[in-house]
Short mmCIF file of C-alpha atoms and ligand atoms in Angstrom, two decimals:
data_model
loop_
_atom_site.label_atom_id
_atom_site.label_comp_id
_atom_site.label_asym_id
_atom_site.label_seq_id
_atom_site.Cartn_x
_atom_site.Cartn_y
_atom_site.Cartn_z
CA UNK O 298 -25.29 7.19 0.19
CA UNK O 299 -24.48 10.53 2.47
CA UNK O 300 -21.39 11.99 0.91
CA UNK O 301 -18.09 10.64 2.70
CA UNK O 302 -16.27 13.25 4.30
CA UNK O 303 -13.43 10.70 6.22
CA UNK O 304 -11.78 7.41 5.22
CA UNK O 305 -14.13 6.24 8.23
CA UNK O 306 -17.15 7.00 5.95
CA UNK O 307 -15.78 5.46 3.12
CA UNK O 308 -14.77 2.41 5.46
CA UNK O 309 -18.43 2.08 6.46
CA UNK O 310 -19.43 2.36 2.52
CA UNK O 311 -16.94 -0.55 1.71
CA UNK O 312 -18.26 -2.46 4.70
CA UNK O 313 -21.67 -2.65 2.83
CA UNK O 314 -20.99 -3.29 -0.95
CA UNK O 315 -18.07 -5.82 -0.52
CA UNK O 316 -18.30 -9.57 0.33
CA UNK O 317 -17.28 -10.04 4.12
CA UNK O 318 -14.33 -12.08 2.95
CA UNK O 319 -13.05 -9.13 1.33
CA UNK O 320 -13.84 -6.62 3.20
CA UNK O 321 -12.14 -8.65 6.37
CA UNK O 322 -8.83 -9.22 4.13
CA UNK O 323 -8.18 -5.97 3.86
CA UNK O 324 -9.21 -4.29 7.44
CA UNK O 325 -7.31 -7.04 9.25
CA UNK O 326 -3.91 -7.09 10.36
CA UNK O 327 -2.15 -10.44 12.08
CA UNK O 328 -2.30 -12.82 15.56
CA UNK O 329 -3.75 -10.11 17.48
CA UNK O 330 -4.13 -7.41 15.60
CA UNK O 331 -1.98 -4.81 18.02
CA UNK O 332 0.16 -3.45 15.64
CA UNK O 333 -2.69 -2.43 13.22
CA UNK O 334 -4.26 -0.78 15.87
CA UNK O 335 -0.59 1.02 17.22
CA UNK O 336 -0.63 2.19 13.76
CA UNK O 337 -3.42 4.14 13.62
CA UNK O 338 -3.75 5.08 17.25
CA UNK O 339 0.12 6.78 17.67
CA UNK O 340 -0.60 9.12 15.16
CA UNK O 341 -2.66 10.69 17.69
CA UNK O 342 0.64 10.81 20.04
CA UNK O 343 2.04 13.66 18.25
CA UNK O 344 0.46 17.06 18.60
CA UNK O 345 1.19 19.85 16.03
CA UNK O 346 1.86 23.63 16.55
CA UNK O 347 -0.80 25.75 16.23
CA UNK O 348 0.43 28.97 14.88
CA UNK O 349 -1.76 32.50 14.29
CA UNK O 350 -1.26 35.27 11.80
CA UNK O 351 1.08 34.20 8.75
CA UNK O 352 0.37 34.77 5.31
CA UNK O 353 -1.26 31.31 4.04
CA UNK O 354 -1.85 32.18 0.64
CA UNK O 355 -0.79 30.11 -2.25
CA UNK O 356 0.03 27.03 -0.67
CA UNK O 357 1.46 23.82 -2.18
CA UNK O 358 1.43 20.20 -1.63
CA UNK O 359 3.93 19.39 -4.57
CA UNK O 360 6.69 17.36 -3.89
CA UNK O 361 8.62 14.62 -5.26
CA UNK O 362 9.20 10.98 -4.20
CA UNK O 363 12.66 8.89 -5.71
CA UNK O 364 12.55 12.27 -7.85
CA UNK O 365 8.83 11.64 -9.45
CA UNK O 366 6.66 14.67 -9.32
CA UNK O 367 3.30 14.18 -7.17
CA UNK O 368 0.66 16.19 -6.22
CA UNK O 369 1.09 15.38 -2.34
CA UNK O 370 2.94 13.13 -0.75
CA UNK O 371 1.18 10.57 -0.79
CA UNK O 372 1.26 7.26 -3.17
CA UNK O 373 -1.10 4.53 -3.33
CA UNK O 374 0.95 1.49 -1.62
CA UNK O 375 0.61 -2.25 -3.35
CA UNK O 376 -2.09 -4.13 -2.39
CA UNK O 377 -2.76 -7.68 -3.14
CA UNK O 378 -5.92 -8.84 -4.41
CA UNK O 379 -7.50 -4.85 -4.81
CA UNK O 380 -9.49 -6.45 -7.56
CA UNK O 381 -11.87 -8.15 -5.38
CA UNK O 382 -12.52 -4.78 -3.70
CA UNK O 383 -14.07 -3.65 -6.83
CA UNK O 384 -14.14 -5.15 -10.12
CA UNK O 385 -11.19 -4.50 -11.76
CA UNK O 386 -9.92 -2.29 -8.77
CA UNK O 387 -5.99 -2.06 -10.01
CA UNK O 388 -6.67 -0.69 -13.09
CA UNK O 389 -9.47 1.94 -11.67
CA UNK O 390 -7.09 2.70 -8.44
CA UNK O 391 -4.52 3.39 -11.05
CA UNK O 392 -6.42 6.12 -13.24
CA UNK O 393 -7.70 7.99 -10.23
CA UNK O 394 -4.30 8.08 -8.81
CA UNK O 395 -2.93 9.05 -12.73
CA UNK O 396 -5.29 11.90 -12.59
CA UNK O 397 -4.85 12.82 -9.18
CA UNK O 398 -1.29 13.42 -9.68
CA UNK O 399 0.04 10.74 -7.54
CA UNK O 400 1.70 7.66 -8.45
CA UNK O 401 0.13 4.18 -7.86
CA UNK O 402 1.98 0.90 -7.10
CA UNK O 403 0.87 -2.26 -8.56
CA UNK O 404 0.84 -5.18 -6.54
CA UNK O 405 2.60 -9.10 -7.60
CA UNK O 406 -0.24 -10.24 -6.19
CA UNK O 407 -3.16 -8.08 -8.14
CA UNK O 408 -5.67 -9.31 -9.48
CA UNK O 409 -5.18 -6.98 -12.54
CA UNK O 410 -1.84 -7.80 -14.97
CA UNK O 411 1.02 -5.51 -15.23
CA UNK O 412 0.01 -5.09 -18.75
CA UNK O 413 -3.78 -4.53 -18.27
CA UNK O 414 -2.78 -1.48 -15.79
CA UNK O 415 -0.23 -0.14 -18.66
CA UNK O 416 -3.46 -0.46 -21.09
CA UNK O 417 -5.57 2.06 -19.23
CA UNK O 418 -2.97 4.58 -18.14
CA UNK O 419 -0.80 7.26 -19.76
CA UNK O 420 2.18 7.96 -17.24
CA UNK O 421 4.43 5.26 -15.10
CA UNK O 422 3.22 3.45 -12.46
CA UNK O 423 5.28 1.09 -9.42
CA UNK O 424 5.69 -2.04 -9.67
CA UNK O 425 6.06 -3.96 -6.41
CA UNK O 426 8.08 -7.30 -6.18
CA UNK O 427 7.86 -10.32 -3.50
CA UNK O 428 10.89 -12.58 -4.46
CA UNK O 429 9.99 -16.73 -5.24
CA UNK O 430 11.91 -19.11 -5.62
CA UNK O 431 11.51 -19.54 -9.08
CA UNK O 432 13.96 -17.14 -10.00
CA UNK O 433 13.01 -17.63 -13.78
CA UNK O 434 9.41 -16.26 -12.74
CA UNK O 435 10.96 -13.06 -11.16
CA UNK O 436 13.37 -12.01 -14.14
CA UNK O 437 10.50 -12.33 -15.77
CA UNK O 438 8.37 -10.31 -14.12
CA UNK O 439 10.83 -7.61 -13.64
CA UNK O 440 10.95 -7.71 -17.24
CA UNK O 441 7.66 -7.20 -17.91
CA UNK O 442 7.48 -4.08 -15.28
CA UNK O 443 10.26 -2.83 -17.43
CA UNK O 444 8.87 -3.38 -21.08
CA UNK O 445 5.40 -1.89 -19.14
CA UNK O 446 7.54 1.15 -18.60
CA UNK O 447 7.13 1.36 -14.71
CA UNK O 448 9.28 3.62 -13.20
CA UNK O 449 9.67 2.43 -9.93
CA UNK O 450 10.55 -1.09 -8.55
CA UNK O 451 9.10 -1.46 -5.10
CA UNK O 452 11.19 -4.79 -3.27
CA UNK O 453 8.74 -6.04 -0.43
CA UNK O 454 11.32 -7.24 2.48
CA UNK O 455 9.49 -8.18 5.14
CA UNK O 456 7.18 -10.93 3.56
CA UNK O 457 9.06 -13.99 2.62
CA UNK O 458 6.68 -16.02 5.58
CA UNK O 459 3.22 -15.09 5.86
CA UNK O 460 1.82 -13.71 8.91
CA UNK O 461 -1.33 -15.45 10.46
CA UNK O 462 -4.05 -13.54 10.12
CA UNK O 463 -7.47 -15.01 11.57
CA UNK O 464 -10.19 -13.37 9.87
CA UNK O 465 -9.14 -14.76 6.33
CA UNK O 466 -8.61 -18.26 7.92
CA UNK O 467 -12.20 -18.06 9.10
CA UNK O 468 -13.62 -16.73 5.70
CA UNK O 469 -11.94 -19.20 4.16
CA UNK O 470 -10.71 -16.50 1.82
CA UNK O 471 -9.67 -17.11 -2.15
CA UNK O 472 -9.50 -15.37 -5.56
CA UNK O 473 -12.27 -16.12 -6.90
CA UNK O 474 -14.19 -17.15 -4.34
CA UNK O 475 -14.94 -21.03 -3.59
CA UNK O 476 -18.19 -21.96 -4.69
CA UNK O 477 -19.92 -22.83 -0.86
CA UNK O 478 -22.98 -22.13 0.27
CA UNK O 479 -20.84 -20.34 3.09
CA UNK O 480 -19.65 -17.93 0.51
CA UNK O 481 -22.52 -18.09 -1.54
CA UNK O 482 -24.39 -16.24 1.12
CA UNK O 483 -22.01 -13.82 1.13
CA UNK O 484 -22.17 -13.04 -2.26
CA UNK O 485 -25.86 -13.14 -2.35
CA UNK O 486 -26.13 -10.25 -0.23
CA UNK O 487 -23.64 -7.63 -2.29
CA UNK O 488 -25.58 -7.95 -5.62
CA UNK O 489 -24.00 -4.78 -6.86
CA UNK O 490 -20.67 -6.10 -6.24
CA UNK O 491 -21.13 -9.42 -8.06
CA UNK O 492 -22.56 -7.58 -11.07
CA UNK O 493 -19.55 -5.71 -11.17
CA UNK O 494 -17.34 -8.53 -10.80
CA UNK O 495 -19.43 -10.93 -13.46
CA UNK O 496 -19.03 -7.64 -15.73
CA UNK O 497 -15.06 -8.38 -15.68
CA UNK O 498 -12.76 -11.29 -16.46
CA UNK O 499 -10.20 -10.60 -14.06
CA UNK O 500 -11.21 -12.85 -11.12
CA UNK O 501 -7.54 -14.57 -10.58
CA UNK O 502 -3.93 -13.39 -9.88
CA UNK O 503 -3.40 -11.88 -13.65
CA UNK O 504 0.36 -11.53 -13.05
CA UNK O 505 1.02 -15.16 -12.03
CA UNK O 506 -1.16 -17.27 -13.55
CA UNK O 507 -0.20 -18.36 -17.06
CA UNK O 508 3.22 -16.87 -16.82
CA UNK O 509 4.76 -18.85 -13.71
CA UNK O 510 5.77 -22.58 -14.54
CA UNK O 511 3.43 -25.29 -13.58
CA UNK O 512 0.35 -22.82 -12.67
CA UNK O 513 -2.30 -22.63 -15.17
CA UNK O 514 -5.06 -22.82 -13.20
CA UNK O 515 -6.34 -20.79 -9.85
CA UNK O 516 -6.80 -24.40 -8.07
CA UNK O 517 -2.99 -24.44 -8.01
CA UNK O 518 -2.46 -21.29 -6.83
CA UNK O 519 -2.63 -21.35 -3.18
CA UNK O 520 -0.13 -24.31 -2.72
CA UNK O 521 2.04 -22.51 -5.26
CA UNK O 522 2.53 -19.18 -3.55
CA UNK O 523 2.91 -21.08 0.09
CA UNK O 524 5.75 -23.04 -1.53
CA UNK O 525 7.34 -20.43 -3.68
CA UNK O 526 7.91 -17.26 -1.58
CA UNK O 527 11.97 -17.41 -1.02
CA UNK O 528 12.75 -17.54 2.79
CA UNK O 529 16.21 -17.39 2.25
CA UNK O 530 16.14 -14.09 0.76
CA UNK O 531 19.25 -11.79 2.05
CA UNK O 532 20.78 -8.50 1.51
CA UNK O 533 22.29 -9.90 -1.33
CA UNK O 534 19.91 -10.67 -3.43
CA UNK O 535 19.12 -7.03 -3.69
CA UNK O 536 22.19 -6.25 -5.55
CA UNK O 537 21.40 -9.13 -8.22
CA UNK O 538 17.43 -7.36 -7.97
CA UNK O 539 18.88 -3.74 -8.15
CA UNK O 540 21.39 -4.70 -11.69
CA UNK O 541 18.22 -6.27 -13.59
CA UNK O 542 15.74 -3.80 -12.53
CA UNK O 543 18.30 -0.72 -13.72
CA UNK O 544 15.96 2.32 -12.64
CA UNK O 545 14.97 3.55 -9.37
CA UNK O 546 14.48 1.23 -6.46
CA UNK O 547 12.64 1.34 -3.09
CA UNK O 548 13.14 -1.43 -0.42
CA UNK O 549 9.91 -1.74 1.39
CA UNK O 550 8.96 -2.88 4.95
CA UNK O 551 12.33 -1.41 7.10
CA UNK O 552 11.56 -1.37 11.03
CA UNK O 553 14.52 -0.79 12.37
CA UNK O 554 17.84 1.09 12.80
CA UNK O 555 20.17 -1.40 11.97
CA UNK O 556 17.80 -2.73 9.07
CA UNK O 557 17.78 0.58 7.76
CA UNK O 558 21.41 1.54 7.52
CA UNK O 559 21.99 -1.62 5.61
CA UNK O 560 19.27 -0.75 3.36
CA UNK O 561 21.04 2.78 2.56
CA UNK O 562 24.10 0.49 1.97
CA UNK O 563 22.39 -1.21 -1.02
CA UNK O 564 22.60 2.00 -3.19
CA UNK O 565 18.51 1.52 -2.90
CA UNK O 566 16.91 4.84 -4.15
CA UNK O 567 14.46 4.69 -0.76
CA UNK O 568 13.30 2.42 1.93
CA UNK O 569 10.03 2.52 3.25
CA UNK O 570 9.37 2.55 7.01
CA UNK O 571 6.77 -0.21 7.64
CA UNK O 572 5.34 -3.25 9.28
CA UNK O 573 3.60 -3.86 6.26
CA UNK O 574 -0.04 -2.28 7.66
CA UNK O 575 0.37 -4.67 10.49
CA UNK O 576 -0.23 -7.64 8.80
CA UNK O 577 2.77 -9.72 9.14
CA UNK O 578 4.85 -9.24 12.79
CA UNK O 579 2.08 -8.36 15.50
CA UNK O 580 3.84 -7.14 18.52
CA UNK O 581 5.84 -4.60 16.20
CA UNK O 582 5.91 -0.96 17.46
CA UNK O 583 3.95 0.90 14.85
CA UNK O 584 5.62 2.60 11.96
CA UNK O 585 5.01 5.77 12.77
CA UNK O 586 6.90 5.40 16.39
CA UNK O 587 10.19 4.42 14.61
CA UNK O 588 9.95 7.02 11.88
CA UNK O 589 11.98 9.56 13.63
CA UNK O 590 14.63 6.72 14.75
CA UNK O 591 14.76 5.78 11.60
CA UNK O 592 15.08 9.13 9.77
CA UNK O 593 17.70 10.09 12.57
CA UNK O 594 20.08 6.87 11.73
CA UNK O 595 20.25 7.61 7.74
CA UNK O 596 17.74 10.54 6.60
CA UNK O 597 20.80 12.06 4.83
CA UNK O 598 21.93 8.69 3.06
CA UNK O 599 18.62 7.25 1.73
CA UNK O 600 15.18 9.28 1.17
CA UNK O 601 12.68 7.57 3.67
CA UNK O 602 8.85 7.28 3.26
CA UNK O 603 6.38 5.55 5.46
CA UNK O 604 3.28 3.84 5.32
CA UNK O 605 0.75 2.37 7.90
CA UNK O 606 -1.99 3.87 9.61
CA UNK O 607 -3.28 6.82 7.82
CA UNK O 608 -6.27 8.12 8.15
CA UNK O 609 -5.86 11.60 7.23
CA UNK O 610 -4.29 14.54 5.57
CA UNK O 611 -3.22 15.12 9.64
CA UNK O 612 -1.33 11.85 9.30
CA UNK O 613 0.59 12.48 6.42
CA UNK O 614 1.74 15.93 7.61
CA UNK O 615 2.70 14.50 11.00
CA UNK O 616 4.68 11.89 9.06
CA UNK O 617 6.14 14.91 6.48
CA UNK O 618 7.24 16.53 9.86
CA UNK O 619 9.01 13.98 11.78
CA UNK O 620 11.48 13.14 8.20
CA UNK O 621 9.52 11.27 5.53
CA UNK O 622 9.85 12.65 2.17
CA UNK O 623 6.33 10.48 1.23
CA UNK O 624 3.70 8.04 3.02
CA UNK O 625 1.69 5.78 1.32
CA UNK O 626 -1.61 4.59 1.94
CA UNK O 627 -3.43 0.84 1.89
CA UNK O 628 -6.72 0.71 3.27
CA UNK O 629 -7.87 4.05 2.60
CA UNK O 630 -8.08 3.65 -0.72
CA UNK O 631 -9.11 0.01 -0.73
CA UNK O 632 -12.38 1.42 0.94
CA UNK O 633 -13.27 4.07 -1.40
CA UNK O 634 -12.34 1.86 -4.06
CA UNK O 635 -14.44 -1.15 -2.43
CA UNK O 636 -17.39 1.83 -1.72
CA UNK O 637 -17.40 3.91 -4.89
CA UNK O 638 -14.80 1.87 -7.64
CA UNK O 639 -12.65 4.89 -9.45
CA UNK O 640 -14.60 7.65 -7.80
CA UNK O 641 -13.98 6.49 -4.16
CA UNK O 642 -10.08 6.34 -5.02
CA UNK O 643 -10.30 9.74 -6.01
CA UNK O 644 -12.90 10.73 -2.98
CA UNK O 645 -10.36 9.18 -0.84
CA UNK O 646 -7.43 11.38 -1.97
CA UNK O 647 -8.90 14.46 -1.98
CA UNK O 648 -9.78 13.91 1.48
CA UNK O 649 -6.57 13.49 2.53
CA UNK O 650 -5.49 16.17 -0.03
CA UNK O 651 -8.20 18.85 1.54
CA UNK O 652 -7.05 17.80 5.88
CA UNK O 653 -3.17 18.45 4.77
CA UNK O 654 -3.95 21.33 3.03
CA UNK O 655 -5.62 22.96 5.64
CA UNK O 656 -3.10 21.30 8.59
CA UNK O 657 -0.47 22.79 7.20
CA UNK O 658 -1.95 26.66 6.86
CA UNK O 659 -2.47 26.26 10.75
CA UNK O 660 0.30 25.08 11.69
CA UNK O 661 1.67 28.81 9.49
CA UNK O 662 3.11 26.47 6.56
CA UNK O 663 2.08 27.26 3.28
CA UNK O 664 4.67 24.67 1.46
CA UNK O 665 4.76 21.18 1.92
CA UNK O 666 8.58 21.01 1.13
CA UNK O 667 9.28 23.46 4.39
CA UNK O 668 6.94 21.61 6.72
CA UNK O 669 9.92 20.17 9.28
CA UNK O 670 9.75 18.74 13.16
CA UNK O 671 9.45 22.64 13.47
CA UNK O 672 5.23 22.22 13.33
CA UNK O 673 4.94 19.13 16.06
CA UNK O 674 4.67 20.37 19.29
CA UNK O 675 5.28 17.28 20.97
CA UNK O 676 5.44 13.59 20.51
CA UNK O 677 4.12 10.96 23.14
CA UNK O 678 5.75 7.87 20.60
C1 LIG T 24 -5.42 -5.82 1.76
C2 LIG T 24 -3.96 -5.52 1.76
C3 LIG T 24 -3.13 -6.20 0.86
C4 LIG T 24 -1.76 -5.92 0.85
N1 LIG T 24 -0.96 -6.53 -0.10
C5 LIG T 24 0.34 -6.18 -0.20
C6 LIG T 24 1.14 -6.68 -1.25
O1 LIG T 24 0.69 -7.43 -2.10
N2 LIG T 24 2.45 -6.30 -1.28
C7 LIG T 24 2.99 -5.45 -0.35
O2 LIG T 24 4.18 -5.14 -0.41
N3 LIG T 24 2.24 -4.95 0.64
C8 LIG T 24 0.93 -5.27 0.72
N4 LIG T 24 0.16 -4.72 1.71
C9 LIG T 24 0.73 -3.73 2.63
C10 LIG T 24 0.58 -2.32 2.06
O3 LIG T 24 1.41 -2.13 0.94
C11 LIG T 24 0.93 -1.24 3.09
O4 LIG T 24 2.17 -1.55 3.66
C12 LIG T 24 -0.13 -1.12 4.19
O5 LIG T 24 -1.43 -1.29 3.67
C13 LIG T 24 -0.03 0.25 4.84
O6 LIG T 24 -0.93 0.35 5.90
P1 LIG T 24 -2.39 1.03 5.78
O7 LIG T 24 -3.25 0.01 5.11
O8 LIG T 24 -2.73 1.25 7.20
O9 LIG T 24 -2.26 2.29 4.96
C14 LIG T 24 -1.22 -4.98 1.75
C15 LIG T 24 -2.06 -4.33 2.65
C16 LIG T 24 -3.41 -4.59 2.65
C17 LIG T 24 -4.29 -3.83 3.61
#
């Protein structure tokens, strides 16, 4: 394997070693796909400032997100089922990001437990929380991310109905896999990978199963989660969310103005400027396109991050520049972790790590915390 030096080599990696059904899940977004591609394509809308001859010595990428140091700012965003990427992906995504300085946000969905990531890891993690209607079930879990000593509870908003998305329809996609000869085939041609994953006994959704009423095996699974997500969630359930929870809280998947100002009404420590990688509305403008509408309507209320579409240290500092205090990123570290397990995590931050870095000494910014709509010298959004 060349050495990746983009997320589109590590992409390319992933594309080899993991099962299409995998693979697909996590490069696909819903219906038509057009707001996973506006995602990544209106990034290139906004052009930065090239600026010549200032001192770009000692330069930092330090900053701090609900008041948690990172390295950059950029976290690892919750993704369900990373441990069919890899092996145990949750609890190697979570050590490189540990030892990268960043922090790492562990899915409801993973396929690794709450309390197998607190095994392997010295310092907090996130904890990210879709609301069922088993409300038992949830003040449980939030328990558990508590006595696991996250310190960050991540409220998914936009996800209470699931957005169709073809490819996993097709593949027929489950954790574990089904045992067809359609899937079989699949499998038989990422040996590595199924090595790996025979190596483990994390195959099913460790935070659910066994812990939820009534679901003790995977073969219930499915039907469970399709009947239990809450569609009746509402603002207020937040406040209930926000008094059990008790530490820092981000409210992810805002998209709009008026969304957003009721978010910073909530007392919420951060919302999260998303459609959720484009995987649940298509026709959505892309999150980077409503970041400065966003930012304008209640920047100075409610610390705003975004996620979807990045591809590069560029990204992030575009993002940085137009108001968000962090981004977070999906697929690009699904891929390294689906290429190269721990190693392609870390691969895949310091490539992002290295692009910002050098972004921001030509754009004349040697601080992260002073880059400002000051470096963009225009926006096509
Ligand atoms: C495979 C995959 C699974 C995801 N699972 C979850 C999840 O369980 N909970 C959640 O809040 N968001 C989930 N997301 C959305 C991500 O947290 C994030 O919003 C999105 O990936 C950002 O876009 P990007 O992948 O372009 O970086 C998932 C995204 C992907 C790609």
């Amino acid at each position: 394997m060349s050495k990746p030096l983009t997320i589109a080599d590590l992409k390319t990696h992933a594309r080899r070693r993991v099962p299409k059904m995998f693979f697909d899940y996590a490069d696909s977004g819903s219906w038509t796909e057009g707001t996973y591609r506006a995602n990544e394509e209106d990034f290139a809308k906004v052009k930065l400032r090239q600026r010549v001859l200032v001192d770009m010595t000692n330069r930092s990428l330090a900053t701090t997100m609900v008041g948690q140091e990172a390295s950059m700012p950029v976290a690892l965003a919750p993704t369900g089922l990373c441990g069919m990427q890899h092996a145990d992906g949750e609890m190697l995504a979570a050590k490189a990001a540990e030892e990268f300085g960043v922090p790492f946000t562990l899915s409801t969905m993973s396929i690794c437990s709450i309390e197998d990531v607190a095994s392997v890891t010295s310092k907090p993690f996130w904890f990210q929380l879709y609301v069922m209607k088993d409300r038992d079930f949830i003040n449980n879990l939030i328990d558990r991310a508590k006595a696991a000593k996250c310190s960050a509870l991540m409220l998914t908003l936009d996800l209470q109905i699931l957005g169709q998305r073809h490819k996993d329809l097709r593949n027929g996609l489950s954790a574990p896999p089904k045992w067809t000869l359609h899937h079989g085939m699949q499998l038989a041609t990422k040996p590595f990978w199924c090595m790996d994953m025979l190596r483990t006994k994390r195959r099913g959704f460790g935070n659910i199963v066994g812990h939820a009423k009534n679901v003790s095996d995977l073969s219930s699974l499915s039907s469970w989660t399709a009947e239990q997500f809450d569609p009746q969630l509402s603002w207020k359930d937040v406040a209930w969310i926000k008094e059990r929870w008790g530490g820092k809280l981000i409210l992810k998947g805002i998209l709009d103005e008026e969304d957003a100002r009721a978010a910073a009404e909530t007392g919420a420590d951060a919302i999260i400027v998303s459609n959720h990688g484009g995987r649940q509305l298509d026709g959505a403008l892309s999150s980077i396109s409503m970041l400065p509408r966003i930012v304008d309507a209640v920047g100075d209320r409610i610390e705003v991050h975004l996620d979807g579409g990045i591809r590069s240290g560029q990204d992030v500092l575009k993002a940085v520049a137009l108001g968000a205090r962090g981004t977070y990123i999906g697929r690009p570290y699904l891929y390294g972790l689906g290429a190269m397990g721990k190693a392609g995590v870390t691969t895949a931050l310091e490539i992002i790590g290295k692009e910002m870095d050098v972004t921001m000494a030509l754009c004349g910014k040697r601080d992260i915390q002073t880059v400002d709509r000051s470096v963009i010298a225009e926006t096509r959004l």
